[in-house]
Short mmCIF file of N, CA, C and O in Angstrom, two decimals:
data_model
loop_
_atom_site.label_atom_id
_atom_site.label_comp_id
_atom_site.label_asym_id
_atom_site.label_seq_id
_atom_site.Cartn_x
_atom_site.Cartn_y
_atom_site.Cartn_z
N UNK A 1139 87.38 133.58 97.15
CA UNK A 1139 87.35 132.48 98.11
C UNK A 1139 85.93 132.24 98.61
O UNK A 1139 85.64 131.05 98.76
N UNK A 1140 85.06 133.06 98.87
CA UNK A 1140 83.60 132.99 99.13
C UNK A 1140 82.93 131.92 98.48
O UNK A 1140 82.44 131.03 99.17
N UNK A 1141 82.83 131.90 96.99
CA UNK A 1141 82.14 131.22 96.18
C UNK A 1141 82.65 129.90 96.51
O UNK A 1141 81.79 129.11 96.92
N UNK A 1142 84.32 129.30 96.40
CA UNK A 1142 84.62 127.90 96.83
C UNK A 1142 84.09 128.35 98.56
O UNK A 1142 83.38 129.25 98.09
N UNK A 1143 84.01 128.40 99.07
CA UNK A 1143 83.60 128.75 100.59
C UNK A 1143 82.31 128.12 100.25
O UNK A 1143 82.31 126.90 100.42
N UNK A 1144 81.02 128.70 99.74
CA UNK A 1144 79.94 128.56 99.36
C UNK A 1144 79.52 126.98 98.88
O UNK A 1144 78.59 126.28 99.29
N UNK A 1145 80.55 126.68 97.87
CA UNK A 1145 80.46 125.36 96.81
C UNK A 1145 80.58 124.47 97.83
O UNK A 1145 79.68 123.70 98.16
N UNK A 1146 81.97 124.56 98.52
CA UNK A 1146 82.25 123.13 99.06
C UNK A 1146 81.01 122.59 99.86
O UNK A 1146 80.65 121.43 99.63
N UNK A 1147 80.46 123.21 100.60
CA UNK A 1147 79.58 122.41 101.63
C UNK A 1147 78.53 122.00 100.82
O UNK A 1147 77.57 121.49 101.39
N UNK A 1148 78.50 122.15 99.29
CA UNK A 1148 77.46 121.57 98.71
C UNK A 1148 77.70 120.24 97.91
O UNK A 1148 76.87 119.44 97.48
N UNK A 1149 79.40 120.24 97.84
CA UNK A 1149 80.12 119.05 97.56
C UNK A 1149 79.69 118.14 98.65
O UNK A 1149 78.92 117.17 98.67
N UNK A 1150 80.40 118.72 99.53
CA UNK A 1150 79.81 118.03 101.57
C UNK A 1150 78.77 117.40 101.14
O UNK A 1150 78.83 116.18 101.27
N UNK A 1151 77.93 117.78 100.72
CA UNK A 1151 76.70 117.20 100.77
C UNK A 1151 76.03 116.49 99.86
O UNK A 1151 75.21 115.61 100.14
N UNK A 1152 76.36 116.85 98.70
CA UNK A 1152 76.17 115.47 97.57
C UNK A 1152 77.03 114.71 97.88
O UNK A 1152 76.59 113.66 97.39
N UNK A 1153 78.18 114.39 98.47
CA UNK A 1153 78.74 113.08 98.69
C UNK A 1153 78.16 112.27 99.63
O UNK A 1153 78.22 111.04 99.61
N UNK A 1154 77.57 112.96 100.50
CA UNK A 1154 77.11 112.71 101.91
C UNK A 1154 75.45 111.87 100.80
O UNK A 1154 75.57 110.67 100.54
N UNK A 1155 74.59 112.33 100.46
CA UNK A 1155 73.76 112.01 99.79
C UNK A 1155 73.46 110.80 98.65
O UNK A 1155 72.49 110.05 98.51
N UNK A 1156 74.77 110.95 97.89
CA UNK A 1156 74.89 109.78 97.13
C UNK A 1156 75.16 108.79 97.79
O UNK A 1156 74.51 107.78 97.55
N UNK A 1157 76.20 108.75 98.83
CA UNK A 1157 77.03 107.42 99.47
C UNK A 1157 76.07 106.83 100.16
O UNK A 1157 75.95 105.61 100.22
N UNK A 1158 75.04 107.93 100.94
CA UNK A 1158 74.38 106.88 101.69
C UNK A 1158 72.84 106.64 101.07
O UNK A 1158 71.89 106.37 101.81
N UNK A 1159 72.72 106.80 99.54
CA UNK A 1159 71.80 106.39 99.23
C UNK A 1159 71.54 105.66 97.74
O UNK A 1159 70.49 105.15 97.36
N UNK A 1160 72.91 105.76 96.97
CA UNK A 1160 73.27 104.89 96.04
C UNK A 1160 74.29 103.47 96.51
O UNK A 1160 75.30 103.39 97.22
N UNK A 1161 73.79 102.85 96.04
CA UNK A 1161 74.75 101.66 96.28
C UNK A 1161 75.69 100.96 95.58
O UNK A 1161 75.42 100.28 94.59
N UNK A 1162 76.98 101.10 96.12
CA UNK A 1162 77.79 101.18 95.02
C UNK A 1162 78.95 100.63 95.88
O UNK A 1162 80.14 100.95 95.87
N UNK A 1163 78.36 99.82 96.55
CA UNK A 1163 79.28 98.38 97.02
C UNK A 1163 80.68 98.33 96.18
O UNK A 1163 80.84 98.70 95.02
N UNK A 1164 81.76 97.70 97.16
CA UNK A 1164 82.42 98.02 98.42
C UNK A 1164 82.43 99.45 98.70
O UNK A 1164 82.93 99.39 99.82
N UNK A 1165 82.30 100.41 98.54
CA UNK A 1165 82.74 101.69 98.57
C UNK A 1165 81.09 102.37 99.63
O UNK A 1165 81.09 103.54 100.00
N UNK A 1166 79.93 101.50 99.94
CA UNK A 1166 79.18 101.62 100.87
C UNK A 1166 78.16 100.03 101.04
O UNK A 1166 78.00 99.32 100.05
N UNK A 1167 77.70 99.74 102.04
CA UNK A 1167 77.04 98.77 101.97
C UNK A 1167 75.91 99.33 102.72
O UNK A 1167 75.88 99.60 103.93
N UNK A 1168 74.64 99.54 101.53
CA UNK A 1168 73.47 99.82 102.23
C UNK A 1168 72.92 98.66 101.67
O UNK A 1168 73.05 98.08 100.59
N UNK A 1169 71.97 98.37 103.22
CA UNK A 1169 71.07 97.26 103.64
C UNK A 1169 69.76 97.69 103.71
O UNK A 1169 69.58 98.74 104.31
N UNK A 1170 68.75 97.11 103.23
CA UNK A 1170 67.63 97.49 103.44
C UNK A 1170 66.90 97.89 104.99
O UNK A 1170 66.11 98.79 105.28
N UNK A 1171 67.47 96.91 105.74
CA UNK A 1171 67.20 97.22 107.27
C UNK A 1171 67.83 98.51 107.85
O UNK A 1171 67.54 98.93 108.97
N UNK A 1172 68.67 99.09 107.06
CA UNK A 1172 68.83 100.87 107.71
C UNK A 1172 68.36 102.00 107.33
O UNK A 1172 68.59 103.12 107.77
N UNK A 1173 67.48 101.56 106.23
CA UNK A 1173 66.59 102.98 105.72
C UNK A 1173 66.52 104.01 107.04
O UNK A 1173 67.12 105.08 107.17
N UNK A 1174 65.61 103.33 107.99
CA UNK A 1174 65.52 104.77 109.03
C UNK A 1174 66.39 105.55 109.65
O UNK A 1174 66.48 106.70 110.09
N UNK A 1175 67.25 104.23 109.51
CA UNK A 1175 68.43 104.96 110.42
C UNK A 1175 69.23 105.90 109.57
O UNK A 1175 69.85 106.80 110.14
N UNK A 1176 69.29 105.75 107.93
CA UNK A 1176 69.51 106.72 107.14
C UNK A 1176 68.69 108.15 107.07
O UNK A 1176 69.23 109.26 107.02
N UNK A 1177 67.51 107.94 107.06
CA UNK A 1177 66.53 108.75 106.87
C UNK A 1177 66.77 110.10 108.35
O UNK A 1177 66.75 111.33 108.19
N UNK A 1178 66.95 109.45 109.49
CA UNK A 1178 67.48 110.23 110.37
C UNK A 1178 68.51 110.72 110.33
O UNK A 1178 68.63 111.73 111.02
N UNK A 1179 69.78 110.26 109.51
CA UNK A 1179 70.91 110.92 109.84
C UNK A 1179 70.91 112.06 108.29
O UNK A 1179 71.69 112.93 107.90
N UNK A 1180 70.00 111.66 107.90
CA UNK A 1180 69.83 113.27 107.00
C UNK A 1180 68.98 114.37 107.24
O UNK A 1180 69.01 115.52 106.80
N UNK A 1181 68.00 113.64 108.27
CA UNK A 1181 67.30 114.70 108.94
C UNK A 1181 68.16 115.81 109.54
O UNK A 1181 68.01 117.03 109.60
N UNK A 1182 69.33 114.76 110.07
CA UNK A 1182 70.07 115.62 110.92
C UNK A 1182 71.53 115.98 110.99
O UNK A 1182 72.14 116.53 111.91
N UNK A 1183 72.12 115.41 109.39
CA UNK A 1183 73.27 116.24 108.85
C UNK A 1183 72.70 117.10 107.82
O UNK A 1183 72.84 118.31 108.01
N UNK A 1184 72.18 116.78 106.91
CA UNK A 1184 71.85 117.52 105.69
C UNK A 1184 71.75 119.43 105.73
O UNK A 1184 72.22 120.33 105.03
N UNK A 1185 70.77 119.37 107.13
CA UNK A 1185 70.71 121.21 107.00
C UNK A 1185 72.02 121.87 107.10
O UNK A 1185 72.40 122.89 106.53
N UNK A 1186 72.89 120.80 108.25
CA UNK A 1186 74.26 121.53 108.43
C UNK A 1186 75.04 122.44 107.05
O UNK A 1186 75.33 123.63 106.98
N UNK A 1187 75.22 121.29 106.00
CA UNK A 1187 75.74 122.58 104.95
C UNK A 1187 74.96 123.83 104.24
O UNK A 1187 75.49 124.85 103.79
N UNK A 1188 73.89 123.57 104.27
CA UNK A 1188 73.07 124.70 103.95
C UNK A 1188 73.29 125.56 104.80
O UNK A 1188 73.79 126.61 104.39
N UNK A 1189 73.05 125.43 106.00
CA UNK A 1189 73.62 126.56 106.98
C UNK A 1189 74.80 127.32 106.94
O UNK A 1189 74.75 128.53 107.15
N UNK A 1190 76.05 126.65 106.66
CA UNK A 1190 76.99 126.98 106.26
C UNK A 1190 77.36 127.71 104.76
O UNK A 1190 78.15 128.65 104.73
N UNK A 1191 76.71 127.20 103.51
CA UNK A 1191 76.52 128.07 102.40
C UNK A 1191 76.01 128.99 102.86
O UNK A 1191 76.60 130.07 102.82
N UNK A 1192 74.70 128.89 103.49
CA UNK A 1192 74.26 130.28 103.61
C UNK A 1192 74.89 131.37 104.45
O UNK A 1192 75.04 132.53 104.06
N UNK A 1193 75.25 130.87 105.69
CA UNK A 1193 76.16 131.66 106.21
C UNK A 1193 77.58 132.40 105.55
O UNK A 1193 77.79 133.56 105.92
N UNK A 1194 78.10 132.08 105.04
CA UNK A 1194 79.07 132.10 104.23
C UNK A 1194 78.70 133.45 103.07
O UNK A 1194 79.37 134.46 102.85
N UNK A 1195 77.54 133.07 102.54
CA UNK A 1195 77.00 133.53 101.41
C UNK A 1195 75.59 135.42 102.29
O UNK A 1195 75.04 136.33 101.66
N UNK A 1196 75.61 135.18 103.47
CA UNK A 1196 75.45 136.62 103.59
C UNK A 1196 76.74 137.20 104.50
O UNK A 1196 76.77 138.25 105.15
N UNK A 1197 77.20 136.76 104.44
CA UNK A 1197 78.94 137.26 104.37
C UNK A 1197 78.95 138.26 105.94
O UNK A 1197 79.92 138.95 106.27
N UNK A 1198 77.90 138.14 106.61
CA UNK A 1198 77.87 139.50 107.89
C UNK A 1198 78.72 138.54 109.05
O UNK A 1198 78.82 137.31 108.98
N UNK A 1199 79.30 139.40 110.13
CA UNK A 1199 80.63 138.79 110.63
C UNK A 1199 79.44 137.73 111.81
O UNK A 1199 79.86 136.65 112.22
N UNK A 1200 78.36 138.11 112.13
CA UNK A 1200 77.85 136.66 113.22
C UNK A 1200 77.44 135.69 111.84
O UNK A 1200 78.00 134.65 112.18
N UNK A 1201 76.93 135.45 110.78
CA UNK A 1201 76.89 134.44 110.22
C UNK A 1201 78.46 134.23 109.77
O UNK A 1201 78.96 134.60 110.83
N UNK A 1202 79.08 134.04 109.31
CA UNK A 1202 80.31 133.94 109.33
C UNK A 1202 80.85 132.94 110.67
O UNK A 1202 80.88 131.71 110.56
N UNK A 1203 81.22 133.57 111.75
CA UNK A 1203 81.28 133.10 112.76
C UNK A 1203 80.21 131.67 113.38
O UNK A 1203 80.61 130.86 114.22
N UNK A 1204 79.21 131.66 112.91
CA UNK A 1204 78.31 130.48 112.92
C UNK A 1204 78.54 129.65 111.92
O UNK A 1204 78.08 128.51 111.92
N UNK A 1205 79.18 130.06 111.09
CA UNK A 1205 79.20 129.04 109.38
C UNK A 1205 80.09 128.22 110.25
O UNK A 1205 79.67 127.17 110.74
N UNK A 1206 81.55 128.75 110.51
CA UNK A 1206 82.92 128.56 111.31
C UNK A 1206 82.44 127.58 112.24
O UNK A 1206 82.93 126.45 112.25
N UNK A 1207 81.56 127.91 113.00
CA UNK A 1207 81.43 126.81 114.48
C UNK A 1207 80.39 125.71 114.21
O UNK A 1207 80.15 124.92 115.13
N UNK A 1208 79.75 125.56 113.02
CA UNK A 1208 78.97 124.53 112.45
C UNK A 1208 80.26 123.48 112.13
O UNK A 1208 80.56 122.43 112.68
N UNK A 1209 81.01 124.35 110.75
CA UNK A 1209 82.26 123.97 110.37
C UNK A 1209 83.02 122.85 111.57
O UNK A 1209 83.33 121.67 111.45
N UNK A 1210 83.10 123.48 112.36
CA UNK A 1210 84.03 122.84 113.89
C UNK A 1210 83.50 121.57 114.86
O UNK A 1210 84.15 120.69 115.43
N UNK A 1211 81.77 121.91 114.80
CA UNK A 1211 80.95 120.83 115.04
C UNK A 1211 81.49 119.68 114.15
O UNK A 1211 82.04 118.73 114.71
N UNK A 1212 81.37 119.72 112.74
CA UNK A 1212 81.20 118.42 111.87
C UNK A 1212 82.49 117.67 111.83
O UNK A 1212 82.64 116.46 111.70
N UNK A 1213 83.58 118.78 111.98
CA UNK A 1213 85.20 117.93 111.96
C UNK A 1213 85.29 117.56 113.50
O UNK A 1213 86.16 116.72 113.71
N UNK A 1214 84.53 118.05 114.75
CA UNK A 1214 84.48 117.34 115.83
C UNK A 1214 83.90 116.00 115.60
O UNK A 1214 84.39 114.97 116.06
N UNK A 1215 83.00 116.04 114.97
CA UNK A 1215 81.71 115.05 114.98
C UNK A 1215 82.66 114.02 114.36
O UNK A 1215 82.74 112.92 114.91
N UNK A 1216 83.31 114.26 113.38
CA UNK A 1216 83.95 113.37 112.44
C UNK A 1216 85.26 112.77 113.40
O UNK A 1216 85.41 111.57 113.60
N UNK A 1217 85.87 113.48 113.76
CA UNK A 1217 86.71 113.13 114.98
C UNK A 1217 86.41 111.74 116.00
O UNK A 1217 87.05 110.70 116.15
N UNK A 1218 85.23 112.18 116.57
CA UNK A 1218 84.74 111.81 118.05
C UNK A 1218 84.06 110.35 117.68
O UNK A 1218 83.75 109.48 118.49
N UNK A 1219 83.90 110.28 116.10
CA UNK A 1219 82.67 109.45 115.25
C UNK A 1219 83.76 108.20 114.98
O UNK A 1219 83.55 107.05 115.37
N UNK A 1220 84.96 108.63 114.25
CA UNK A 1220 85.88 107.79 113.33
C UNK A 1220 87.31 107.61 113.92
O UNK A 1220 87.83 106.50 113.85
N UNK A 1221 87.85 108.44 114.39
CA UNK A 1221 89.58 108.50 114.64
C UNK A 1221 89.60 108.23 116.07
O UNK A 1221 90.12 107.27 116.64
N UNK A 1222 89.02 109.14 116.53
CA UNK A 1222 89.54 108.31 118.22
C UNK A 1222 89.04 106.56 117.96
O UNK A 1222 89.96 105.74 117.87
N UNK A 1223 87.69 106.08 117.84
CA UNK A 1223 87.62 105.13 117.88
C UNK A 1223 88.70 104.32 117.41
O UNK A 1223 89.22 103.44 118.09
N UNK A 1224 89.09 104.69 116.01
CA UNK A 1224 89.63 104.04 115.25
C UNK A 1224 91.54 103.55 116.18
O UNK A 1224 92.16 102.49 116.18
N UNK A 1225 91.85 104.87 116.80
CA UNK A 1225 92.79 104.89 117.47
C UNK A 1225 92.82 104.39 118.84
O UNK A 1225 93.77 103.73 119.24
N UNK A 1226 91.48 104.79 119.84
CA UNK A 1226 91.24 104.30 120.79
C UNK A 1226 90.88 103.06 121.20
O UNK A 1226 91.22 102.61 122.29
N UNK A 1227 90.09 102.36 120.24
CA UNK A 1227 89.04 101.51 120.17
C UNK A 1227 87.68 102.39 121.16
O UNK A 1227 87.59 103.05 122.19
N UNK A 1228 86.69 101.81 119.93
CA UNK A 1228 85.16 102.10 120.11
C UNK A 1228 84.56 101.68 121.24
O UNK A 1228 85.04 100.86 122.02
N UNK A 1229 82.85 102.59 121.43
CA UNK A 1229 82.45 102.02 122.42
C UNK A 1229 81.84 100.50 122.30
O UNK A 1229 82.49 99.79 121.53
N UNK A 1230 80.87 99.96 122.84
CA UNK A 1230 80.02 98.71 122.38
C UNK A 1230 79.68 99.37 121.34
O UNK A 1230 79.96 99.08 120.18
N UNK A 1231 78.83 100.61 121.86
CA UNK A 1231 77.42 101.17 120.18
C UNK A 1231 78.44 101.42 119.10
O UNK A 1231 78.22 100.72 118.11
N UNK A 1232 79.43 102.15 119.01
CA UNK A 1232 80.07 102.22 117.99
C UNK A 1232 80.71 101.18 117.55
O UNK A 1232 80.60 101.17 116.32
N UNK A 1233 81.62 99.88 118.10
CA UNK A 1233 81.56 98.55 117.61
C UNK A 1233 80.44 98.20 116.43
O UNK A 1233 80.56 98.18 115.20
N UNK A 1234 79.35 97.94 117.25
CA UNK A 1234 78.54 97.21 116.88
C UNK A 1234 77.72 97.79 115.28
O UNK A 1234 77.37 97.10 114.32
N UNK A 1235 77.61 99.39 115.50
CA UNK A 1235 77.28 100.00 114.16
C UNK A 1235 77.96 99.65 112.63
O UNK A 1235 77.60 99.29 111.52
N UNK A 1236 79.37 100.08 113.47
CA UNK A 1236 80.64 99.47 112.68
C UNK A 1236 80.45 98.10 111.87
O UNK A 1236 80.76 97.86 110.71
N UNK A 1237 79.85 97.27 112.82
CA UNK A 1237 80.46 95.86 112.48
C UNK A 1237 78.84 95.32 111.68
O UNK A 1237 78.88 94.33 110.95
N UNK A 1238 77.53 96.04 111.90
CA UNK A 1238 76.44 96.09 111.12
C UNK A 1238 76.90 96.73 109.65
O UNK A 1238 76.60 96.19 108.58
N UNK A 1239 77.53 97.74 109.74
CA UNK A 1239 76.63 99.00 108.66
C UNK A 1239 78.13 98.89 108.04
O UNK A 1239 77.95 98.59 106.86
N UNK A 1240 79.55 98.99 108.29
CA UNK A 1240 80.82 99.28 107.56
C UNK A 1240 81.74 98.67 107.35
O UNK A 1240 82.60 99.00 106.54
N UNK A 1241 81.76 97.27 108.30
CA UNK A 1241 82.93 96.16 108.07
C UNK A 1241 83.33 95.73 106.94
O UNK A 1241 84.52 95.44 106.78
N UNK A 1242 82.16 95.55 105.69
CA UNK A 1242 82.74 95.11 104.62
C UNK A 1242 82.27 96.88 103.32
O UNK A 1242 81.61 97.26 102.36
N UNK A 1243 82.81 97.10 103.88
CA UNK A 1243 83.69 98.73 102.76
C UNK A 1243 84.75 98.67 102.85
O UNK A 1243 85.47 98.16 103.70
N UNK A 1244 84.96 99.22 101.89
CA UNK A 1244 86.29 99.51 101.17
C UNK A 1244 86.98 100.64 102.32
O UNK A 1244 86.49 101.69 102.74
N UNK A 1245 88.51 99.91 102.71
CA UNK A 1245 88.97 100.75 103.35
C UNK A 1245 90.48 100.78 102.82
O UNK A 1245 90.75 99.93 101.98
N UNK A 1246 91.79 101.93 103.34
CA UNK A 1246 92.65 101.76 102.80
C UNK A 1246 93.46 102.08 103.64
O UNK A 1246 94.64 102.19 103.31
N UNK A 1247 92.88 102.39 105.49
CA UNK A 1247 93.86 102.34 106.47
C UNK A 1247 94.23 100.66 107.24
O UNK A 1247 93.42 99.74 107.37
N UNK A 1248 94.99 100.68 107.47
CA UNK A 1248 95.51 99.70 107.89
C UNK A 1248 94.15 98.75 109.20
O UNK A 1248 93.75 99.32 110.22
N UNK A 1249 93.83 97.72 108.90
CA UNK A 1249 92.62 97.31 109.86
C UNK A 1249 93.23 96.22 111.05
O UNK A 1249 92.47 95.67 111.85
N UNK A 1250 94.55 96.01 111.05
CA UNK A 1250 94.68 94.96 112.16
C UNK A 1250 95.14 95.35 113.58
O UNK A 1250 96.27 95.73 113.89
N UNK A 1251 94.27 95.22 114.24
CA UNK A 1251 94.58 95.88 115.64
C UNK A 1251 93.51 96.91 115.91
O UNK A 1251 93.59 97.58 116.94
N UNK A 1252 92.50 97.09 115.03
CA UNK A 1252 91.43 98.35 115.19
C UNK A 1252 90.10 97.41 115.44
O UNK A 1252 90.00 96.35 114.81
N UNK A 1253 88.89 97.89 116.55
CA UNK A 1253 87.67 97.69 116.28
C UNK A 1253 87.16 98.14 115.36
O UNK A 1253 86.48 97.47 114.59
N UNK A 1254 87.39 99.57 115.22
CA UNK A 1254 86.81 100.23 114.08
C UNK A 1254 87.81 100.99 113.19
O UNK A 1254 88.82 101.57 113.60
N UNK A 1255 87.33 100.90 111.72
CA UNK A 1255 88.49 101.13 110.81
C UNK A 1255 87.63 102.54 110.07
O UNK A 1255 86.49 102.36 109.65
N UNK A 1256 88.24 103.81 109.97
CA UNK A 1256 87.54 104.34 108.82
C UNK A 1256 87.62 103.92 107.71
O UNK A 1256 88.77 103.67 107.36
N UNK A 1257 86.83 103.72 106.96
CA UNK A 1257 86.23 103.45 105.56
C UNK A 1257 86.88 104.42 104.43
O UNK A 1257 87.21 105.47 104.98
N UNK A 1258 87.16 104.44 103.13
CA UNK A 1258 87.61 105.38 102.19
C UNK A 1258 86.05 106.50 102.12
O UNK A 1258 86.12 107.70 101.83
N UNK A 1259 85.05 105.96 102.39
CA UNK A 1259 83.66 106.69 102.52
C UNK A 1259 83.60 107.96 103.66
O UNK A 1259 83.07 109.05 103.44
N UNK A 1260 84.11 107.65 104.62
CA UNK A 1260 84.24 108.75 105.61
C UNK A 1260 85.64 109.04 105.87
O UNK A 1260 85.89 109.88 106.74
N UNK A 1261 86.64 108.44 105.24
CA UNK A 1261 87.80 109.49 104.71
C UNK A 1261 87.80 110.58 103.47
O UNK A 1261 88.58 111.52 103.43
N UNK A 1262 86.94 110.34 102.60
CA UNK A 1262 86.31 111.54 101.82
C UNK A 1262 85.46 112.25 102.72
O UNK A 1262 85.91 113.40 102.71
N UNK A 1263 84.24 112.18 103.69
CA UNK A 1263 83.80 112.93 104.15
C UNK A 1263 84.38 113.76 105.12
O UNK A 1263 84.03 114.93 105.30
N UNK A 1264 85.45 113.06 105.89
CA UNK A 1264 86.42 113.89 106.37
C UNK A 1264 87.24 114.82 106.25
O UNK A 1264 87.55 115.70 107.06
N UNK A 1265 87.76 114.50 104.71
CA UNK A 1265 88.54 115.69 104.36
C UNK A 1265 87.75 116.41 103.31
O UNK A 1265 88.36 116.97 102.40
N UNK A 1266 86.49 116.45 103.36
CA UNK A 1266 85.97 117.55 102.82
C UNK A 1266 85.44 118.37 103.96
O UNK A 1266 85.04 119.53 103.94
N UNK A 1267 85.53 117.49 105.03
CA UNK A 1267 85.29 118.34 106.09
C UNK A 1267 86.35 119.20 106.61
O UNK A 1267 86.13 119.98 107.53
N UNK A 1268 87.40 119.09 106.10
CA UNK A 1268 88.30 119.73 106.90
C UNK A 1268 88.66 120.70 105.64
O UNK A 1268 89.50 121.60 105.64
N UNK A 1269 87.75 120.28 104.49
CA UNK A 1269 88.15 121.60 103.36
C UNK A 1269 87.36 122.84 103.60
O UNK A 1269 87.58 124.05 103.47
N UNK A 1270 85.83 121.75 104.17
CA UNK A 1270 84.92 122.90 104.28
C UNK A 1270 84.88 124.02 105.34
O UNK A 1270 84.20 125.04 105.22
N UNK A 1271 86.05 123.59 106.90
CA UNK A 1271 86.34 124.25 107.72
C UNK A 1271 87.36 125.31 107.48
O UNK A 1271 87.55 126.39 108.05
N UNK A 1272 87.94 124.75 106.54
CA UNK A 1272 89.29 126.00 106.15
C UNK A 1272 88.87 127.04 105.03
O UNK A 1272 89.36 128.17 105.04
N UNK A 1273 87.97 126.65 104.06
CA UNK A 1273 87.51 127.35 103.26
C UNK A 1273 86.95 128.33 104.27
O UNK A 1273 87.52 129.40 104.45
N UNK A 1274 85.87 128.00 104.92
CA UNK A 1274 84.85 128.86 105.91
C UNK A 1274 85.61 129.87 106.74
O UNK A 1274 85.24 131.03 106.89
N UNK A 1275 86.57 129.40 107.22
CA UNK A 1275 87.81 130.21 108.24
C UNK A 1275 88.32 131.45 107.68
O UNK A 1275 88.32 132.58 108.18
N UNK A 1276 88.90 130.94 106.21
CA UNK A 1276 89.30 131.51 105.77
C UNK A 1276 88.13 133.31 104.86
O UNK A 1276 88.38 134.52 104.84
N UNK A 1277 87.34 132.75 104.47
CA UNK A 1277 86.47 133.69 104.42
C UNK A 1277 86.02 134.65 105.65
O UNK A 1277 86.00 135.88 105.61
N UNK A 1278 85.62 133.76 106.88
CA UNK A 1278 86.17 134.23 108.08
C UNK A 1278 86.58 135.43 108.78
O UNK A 1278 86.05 136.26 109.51
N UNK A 1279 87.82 135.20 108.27
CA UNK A 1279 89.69 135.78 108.90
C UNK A 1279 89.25 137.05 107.54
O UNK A 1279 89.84 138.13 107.47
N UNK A 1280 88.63 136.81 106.99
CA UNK A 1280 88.94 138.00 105.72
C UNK A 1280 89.87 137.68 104.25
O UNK A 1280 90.24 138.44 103.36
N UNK A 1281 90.03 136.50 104.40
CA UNK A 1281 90.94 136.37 103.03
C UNK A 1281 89.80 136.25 101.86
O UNK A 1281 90.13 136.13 100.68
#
């Protein structure tokens, strides 16, 4: 289980990598006017899975336990980012990101009655997030 423990967050992260930097419309719509704003959000997701391979991968019970609460960060993040909105309705900033950067992607949840809809793009990143939290747990817990 270690090694898929290890792999996934590197899946995590080539998906995370390609989507937001190949374009491959409906399935992402990058605009030339968000380079930076891309460029920052890899500044500042990207180390996350490395941290987590690596943690994972010296196997001692505080990295472990840090792989786990990185793990918990990103399915929060993904949470707090996509589903409440999506369920709650969004703030203005999240509206408005939404309605710049994701309105026309490919989605396959239901969009009438939502400000913001997750995308099939961060429903893959989601549930690799929630693979990469159970994998990690599970190495974890000792299995």
């Amino acid at each position: 289980m270690s090694t898929i423990a290890i792999i996934v967050p590197f899946v995590w992260l080539g998906w995370l990598v390609v989507t937001e930097w190949v374009p491959m419309f409906p399935l992402n719509d990058l605009r030339p006017g968000n380079i930076g704003q891309r460029v920052l959000a890899a500044c500042v997701n990207y180390p996350f899975p490395l941290l987590i391979a690596a943690g994972v991968a010296l196997h001692q019970t505080w990295s472990l336990i840090a792989a786990t609460a990185l793990c918990v960060l990103i399915v929060g993040g993904h949470v707090r980012n996509w589903w409440l909105p999506y369920f709650r309705g969004g703030t203005a900033a999240q509206r408005e990101t939404y309605q710049r950067e994701y309105s026309r992607t490919l989605k396959i949840l239901p969009t009438e009655g939502h400000e913001v809809v997750i995308d099939v793009q961060h429903l893959v990143v989601g549930a690799l997030s929630l693979l990469m939290l159970a994998t990690t747990l599970i190495v974890t817990l000792g299995g």
